XYZ file of C-alpha atoms in Angstrom:
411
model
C -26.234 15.327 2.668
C -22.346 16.309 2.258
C -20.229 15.369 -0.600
C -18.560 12.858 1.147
C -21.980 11.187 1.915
C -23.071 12.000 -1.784
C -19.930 10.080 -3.026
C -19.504 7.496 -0.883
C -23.507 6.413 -1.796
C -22.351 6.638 -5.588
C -19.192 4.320 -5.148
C -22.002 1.627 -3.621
C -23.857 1.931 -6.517
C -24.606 -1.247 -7.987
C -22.745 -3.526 -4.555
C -25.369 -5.761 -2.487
C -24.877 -4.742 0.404
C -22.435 -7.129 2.603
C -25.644 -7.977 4.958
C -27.511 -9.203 2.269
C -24.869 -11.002 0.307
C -24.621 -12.855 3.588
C -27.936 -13.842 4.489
C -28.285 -14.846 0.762
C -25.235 -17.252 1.000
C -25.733 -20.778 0.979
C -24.204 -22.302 4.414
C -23.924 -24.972 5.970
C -25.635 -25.990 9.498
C -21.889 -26.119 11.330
C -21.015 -23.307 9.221
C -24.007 -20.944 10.285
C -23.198 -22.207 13.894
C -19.413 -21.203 14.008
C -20.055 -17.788 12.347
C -23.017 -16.939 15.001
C -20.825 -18.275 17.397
C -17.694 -16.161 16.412
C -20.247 -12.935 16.205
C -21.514 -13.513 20.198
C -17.755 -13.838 21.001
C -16.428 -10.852 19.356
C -19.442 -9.347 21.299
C -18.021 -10.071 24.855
C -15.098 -9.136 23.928
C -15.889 -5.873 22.599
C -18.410 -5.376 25.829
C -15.858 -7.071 28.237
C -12.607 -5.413 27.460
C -10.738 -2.842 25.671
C -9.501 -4.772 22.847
C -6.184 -2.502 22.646
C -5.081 -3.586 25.733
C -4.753 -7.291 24.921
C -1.522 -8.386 24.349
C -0.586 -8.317 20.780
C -3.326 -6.235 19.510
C -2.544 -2.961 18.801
C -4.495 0.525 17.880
C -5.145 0.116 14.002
C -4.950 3.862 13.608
C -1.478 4.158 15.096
C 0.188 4.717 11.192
C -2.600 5.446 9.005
C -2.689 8.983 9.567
C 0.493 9.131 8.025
C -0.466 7.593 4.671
C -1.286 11.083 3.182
C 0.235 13.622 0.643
C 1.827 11.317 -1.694
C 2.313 12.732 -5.110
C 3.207 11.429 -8.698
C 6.781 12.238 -9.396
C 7.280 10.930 -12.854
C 10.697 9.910 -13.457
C 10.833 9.619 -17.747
C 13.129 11.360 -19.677
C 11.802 10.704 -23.149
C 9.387 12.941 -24.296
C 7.182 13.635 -27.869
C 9.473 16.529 -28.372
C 12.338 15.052 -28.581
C 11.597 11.365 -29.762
C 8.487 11.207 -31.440
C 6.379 7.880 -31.576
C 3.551 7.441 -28.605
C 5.962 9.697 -25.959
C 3.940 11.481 -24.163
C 4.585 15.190 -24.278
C 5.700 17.357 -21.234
C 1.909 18.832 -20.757
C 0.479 15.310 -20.970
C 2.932 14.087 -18.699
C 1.878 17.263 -16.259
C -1.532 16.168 -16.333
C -1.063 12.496 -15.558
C 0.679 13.949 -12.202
C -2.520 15.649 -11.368
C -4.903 12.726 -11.884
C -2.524 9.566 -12.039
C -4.478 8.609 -15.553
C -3.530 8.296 -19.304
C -6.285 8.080 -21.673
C -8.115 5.914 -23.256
C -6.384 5.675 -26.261
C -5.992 3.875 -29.544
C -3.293 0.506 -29.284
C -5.488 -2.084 -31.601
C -8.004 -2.189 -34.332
C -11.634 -3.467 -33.667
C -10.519 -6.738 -35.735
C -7.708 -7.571 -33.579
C -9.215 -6.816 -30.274
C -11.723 -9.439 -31.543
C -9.530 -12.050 -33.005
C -7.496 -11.488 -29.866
C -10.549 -12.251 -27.698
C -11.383 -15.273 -29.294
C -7.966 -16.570 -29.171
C -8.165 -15.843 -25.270
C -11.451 -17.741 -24.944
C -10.219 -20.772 -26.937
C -6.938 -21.239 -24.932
C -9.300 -20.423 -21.328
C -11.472 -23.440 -22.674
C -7.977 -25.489 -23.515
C -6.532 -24.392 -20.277
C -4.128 -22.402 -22.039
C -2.839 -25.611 -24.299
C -2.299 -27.496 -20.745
C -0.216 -24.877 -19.146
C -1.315 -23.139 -16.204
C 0.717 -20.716 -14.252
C -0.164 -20.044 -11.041
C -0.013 -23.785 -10.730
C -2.288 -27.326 -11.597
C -3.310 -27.542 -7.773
C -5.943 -24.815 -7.991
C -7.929 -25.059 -11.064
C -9.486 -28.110 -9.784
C -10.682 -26.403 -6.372
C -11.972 -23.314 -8.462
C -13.739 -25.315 -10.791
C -15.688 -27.480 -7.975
C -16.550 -23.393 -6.729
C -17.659 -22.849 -9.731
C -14.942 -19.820 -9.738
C -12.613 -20.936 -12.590
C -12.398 -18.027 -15.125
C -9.532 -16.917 -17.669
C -9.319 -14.313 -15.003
C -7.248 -17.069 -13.365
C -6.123 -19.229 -15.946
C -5.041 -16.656 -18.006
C -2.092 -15.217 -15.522
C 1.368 -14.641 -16.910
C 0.376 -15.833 -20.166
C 1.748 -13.818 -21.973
C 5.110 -15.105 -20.943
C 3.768 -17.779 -23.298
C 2.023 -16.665 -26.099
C 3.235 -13.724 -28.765
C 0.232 -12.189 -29.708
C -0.227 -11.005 -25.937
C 3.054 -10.311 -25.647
C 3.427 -8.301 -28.486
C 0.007 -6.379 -27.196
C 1.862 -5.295 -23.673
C 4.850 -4.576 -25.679
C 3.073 -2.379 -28.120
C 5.312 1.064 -28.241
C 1.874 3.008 -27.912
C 1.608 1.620 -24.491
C 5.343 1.188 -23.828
C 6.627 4.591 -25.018
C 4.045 6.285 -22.710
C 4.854 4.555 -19.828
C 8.140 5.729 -20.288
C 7.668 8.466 -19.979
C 6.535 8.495 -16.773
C 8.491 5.815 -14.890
C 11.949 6.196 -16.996
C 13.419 3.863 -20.019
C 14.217 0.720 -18.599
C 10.938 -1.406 -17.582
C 9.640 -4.850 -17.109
C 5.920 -6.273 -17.544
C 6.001 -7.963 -14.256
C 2.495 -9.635 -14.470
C -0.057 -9.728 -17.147
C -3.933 -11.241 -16.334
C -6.925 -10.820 -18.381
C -9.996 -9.223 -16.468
C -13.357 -11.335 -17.872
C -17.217 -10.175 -16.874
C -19.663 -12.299 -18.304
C -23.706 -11.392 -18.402
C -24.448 -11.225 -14.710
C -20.704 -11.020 -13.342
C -20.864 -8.529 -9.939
C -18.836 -5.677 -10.167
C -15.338 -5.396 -8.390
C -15.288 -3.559 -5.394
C -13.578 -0.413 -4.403
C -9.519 -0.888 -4.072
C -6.024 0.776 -4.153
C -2.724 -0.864 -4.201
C 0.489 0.956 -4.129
C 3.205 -2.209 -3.780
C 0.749 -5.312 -4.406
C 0.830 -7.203 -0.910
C -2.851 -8.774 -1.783
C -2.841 -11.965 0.112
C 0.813 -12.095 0.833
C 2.572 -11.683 4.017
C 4.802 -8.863 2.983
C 4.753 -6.728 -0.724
C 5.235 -8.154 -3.697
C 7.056 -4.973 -5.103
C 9.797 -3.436 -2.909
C 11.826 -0.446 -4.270
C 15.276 -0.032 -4.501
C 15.080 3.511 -3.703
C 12.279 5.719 -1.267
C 9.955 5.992 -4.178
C 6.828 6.822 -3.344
C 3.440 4.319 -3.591
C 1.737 5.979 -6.530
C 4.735 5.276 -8.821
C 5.518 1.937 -7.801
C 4.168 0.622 -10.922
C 1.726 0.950 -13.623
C -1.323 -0.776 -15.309
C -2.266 -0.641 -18.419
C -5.701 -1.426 -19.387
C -6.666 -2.928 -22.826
C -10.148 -3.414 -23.635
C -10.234 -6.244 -25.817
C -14.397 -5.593 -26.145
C -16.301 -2.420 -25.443
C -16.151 -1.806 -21.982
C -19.140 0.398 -21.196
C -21.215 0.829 -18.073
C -23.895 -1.445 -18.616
C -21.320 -4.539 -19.017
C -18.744 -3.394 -16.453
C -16.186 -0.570 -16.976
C -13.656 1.028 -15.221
C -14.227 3.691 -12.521
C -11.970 6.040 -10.901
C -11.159 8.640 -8.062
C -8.592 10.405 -9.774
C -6.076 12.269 -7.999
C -7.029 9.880 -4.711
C -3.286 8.481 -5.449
C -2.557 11.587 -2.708
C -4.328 9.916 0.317
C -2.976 6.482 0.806
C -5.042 6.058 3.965
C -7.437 3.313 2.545
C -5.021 1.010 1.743
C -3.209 1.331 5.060
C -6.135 0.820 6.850
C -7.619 -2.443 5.205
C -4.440 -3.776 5.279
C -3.934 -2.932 8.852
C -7.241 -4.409 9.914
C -7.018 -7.037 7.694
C -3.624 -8.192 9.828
C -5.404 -7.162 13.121
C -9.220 -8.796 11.949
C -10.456 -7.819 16.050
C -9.610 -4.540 15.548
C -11.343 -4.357 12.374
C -14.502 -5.956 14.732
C -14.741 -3.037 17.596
C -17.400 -0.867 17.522
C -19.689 -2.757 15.621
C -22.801 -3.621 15.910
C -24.222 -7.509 16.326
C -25.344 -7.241 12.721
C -22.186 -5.746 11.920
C -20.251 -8.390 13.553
C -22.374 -11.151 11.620
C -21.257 -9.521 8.734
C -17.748 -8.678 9.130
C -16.665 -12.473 10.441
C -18.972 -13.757 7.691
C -16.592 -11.626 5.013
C -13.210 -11.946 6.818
C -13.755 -15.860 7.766
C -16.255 -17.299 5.299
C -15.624 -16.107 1.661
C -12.631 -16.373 -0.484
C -12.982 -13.222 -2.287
C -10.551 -10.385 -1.824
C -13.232 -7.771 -2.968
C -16.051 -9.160 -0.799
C -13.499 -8.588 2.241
C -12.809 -5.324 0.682
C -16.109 -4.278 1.003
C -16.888 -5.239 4.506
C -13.418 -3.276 5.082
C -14.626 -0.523 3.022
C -18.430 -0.343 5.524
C -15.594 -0.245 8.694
C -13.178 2.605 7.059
C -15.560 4.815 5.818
C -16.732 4.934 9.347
C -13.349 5.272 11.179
C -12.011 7.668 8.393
C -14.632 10.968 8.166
C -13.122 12.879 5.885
C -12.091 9.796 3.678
C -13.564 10.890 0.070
C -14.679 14.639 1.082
C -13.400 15.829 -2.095
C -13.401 12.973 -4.533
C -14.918 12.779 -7.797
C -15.613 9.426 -10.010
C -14.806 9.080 -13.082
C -16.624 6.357 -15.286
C -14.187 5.487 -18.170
C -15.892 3.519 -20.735
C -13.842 2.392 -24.087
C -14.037 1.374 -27.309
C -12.197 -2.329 -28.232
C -8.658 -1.811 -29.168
C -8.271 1.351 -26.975
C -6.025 1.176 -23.689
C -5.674 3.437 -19.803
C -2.847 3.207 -18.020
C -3.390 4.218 -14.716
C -1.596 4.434 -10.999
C -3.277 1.771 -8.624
C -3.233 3.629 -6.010
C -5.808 5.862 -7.367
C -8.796 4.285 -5.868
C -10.722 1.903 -8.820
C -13.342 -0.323 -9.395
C -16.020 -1.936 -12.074
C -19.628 -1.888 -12.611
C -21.611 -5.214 -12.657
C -22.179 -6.349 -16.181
C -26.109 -5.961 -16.273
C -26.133 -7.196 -19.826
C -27.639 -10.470 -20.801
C -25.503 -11.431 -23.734
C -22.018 -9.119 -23.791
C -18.622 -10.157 -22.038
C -16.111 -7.687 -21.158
C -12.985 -8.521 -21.812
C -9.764 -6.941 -21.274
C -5.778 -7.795 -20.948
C -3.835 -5.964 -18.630
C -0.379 -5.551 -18.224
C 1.465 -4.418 -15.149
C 4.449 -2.514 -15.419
C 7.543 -1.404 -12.706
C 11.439 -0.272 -13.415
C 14.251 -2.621 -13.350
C 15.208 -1.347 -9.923
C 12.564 -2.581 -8.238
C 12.334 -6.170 -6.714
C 9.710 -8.445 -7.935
C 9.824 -10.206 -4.154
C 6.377 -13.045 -3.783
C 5.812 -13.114 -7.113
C 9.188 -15.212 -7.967
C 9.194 -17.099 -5.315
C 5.678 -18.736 -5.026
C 2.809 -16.293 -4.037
C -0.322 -17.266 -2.471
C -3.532 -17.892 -3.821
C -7.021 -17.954 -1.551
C -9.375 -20.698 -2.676
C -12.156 -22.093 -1.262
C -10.811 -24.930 0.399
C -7.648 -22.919 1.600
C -4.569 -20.785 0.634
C -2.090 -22.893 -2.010
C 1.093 -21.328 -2.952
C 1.549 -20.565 -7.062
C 3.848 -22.764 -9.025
C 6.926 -20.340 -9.709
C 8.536 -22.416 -12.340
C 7.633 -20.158 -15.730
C 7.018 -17.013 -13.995
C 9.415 -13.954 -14.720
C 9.393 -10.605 -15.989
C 10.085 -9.241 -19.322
C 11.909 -6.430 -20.616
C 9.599 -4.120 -22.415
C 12.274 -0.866 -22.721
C 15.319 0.109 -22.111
C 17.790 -2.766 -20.367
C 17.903 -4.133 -16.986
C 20.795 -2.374 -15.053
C 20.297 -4.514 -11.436
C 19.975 -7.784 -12.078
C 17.061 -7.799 -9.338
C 14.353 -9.885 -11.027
C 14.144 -13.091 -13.302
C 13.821 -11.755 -17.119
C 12.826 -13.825 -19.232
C 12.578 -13.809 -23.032
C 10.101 -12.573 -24.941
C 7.793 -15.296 -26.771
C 8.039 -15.714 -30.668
C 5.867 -16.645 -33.249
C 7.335 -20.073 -33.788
């Protein structure tokens, strides 16, 4: 077995496999009937004709080769040496352009990452005191899927409430990320990331300029700036995030080959292309995910079975990294470097973490602002965009690109 194969079977670890999340799931009669249906006619198709010669279909390859050899060029100016505080220092700041990855380190005390996580549970079970951001419209439809979580709920609020704010404004996470991406910089979304006992880990995924289920990218820079530096995440576990209940994992470095994301997103646009060469089983499986489930990282992982395939030297030299953390300690990470989470195998621990997502004042804050779209069960809605802004977390804003809005006070 190569290393590719090796590391590619370790990334699975812990995913059902897409076959038998399907032929667990719980379907309807005309449901089972249109997807078997959909399967036998992607099957002529693919038997019949050359599906690259239809009109409007195109090779999916045609770009993707292209997505390689993209590098980390920090742009900060404020360094330990000269400033002091949480600056990084120029041999830190070296390293994170080698691996795209800062940390874990300290931002909170055990006893405020757990008052912090109670507060979060007690607003989720409030619906953040009435308030929710991405709009009124689809908490009802994720309840009745039994898919409502603070992982939805919780979005933006810290546009709302000071003691997240003050969290993603905290100069140990702040004063880092500056120096990497330069002084001035928003927090352009923050969302909390919740696995209860039994949760299913989150699949395999890299994102340079956050399209998700949008038409075009949310994040569109001023300048050419490369992918990895887009923008930023910082993690903050608000309880231990270890293996067993779901942490983080990592290819570092994989920042450098962009060809992942260019794919899925390209067969995600082009879902026939995404279908050729498969087999019947395949097929089953691949309309199933792309047509019958409402979970990005379900479709991911279908898309992830089809690239793997397509790409052969995808992952030849990729190592994971399993990054588990104490409460109170933070990562800040590129999102481009390919990430995901364990299941949470546990029976009676929730992880729990805020994250903050962070970009320079140059860059335009496009779907986001003006209503993006959220996939629910029972369709696509558009978020409420009254509320939702950026705020300035360092330096000033020079453009004039984005909606800031003011920090929250106590009071």
């Amino acid at each position: 077995m190569s290393n590719r194969d090796e590391v590619v079977l370790e990334m699975l670890r812990g995913f059902v496999p897409i076959g038998d999340q399907r032929r667990r799931c719980q379907l309807s009669r005309g449901t089972k009937l249109r997807l078997t249906c959909s399967a036998v006619l992607a099957l002529l198709l693919k038997q019949f004709v050359q599906i690259r010669q239809l009109a409007g279909w195109r090779q999916v390859t045609s770009t993707v080769s292209e997505a390689r050899g993209f590098k980390v060029q920090t742009k900060g100016s404020s360094f330990a040496e000269t400033k002091g505080g949480f600056y990084l220092s120029r041999e830190d700041v070296a390293a994170f352009e080698q691996t795209g990855i800062v940390g874990p380190f300290d931002v909170l005390s055990t006893e405020d990452s757990a008052a912090l996580s109670h507060r979060a549970e007690d607003l989720h079970e409030n619906d953040f005191d009435g308030k929710i951001l991405i709009g009124n419209q689809i908490a009802p439809i994720m309840r009745r899927a039994g898919l409502w979580s603070i992982n939805y709920s919780g979005m933006f609020q810290a546009l709302r409430f000071p003691e997240f704010a003050a969290v993603l404004h905290h100069p140990a996470i702040t004063h880092r990320l500056a120096s990497l991406l330069g002084d001035d910089l928003i927090l352009w979304r923050s969302q909390f990331f919740e696995k209860k006992p039994g949760a299913d880990g989150t699949f395999w995924h890299q994102t340079g300029t956050f399209r998700e289920n949008s038409k075009a990218q949310k994040l569109v820079p001023a300048a050419d700036t490369d992918p990895s530096l887009v923008q930023l995440t910082a993690w903050v576990a608000l309880t231990d995030s270890a293996v067993a209940n779901g942490c983080l994992r990592f290819l570092p470095c994989s920042f450098e080959d962009g060809r992942f994301e260019r794919m899925a997103y390209e067969l995600f646009d082009n879902q026939f292309g995404a279908l050729r060469g498969l087999s019947y089983e395949e097929l089953m499986n691949g309309v199933w995910a792309m047509k019958h489930t409402t979970g990005n990282f379900t479709k991911a992982q279908f898309l992830f079975d089809v690239i793997v395939k397509r790409i052969p030297d995808l992952f030849e030299h990729a190592v994971i990294e399993d990054i588990e953390m104490k409460a109170g300690q933070c990562v800040i990470f590129t999102s481009m470097n390919m990430h995901a989470s364990y299941p949470n195998i546990t029976a009676t621990e929730t992880r729990l973490a805020l994250a903050g997502r962070y970009t320079t004042n140059d860059v335009r804050v496009t779907a986001v602002h003006d209503g993006d779209i959220f996939t629910t069960p029972e369709g696509d809605h558009q978020f409420a965009k009254d509320g939702i802004g950026c705020m300035q977390v360092h330096g000033e804003d020079r453009f004039g690109h984005n909606t800031i809005l003011p920090r929250p006070r106590i009071g």
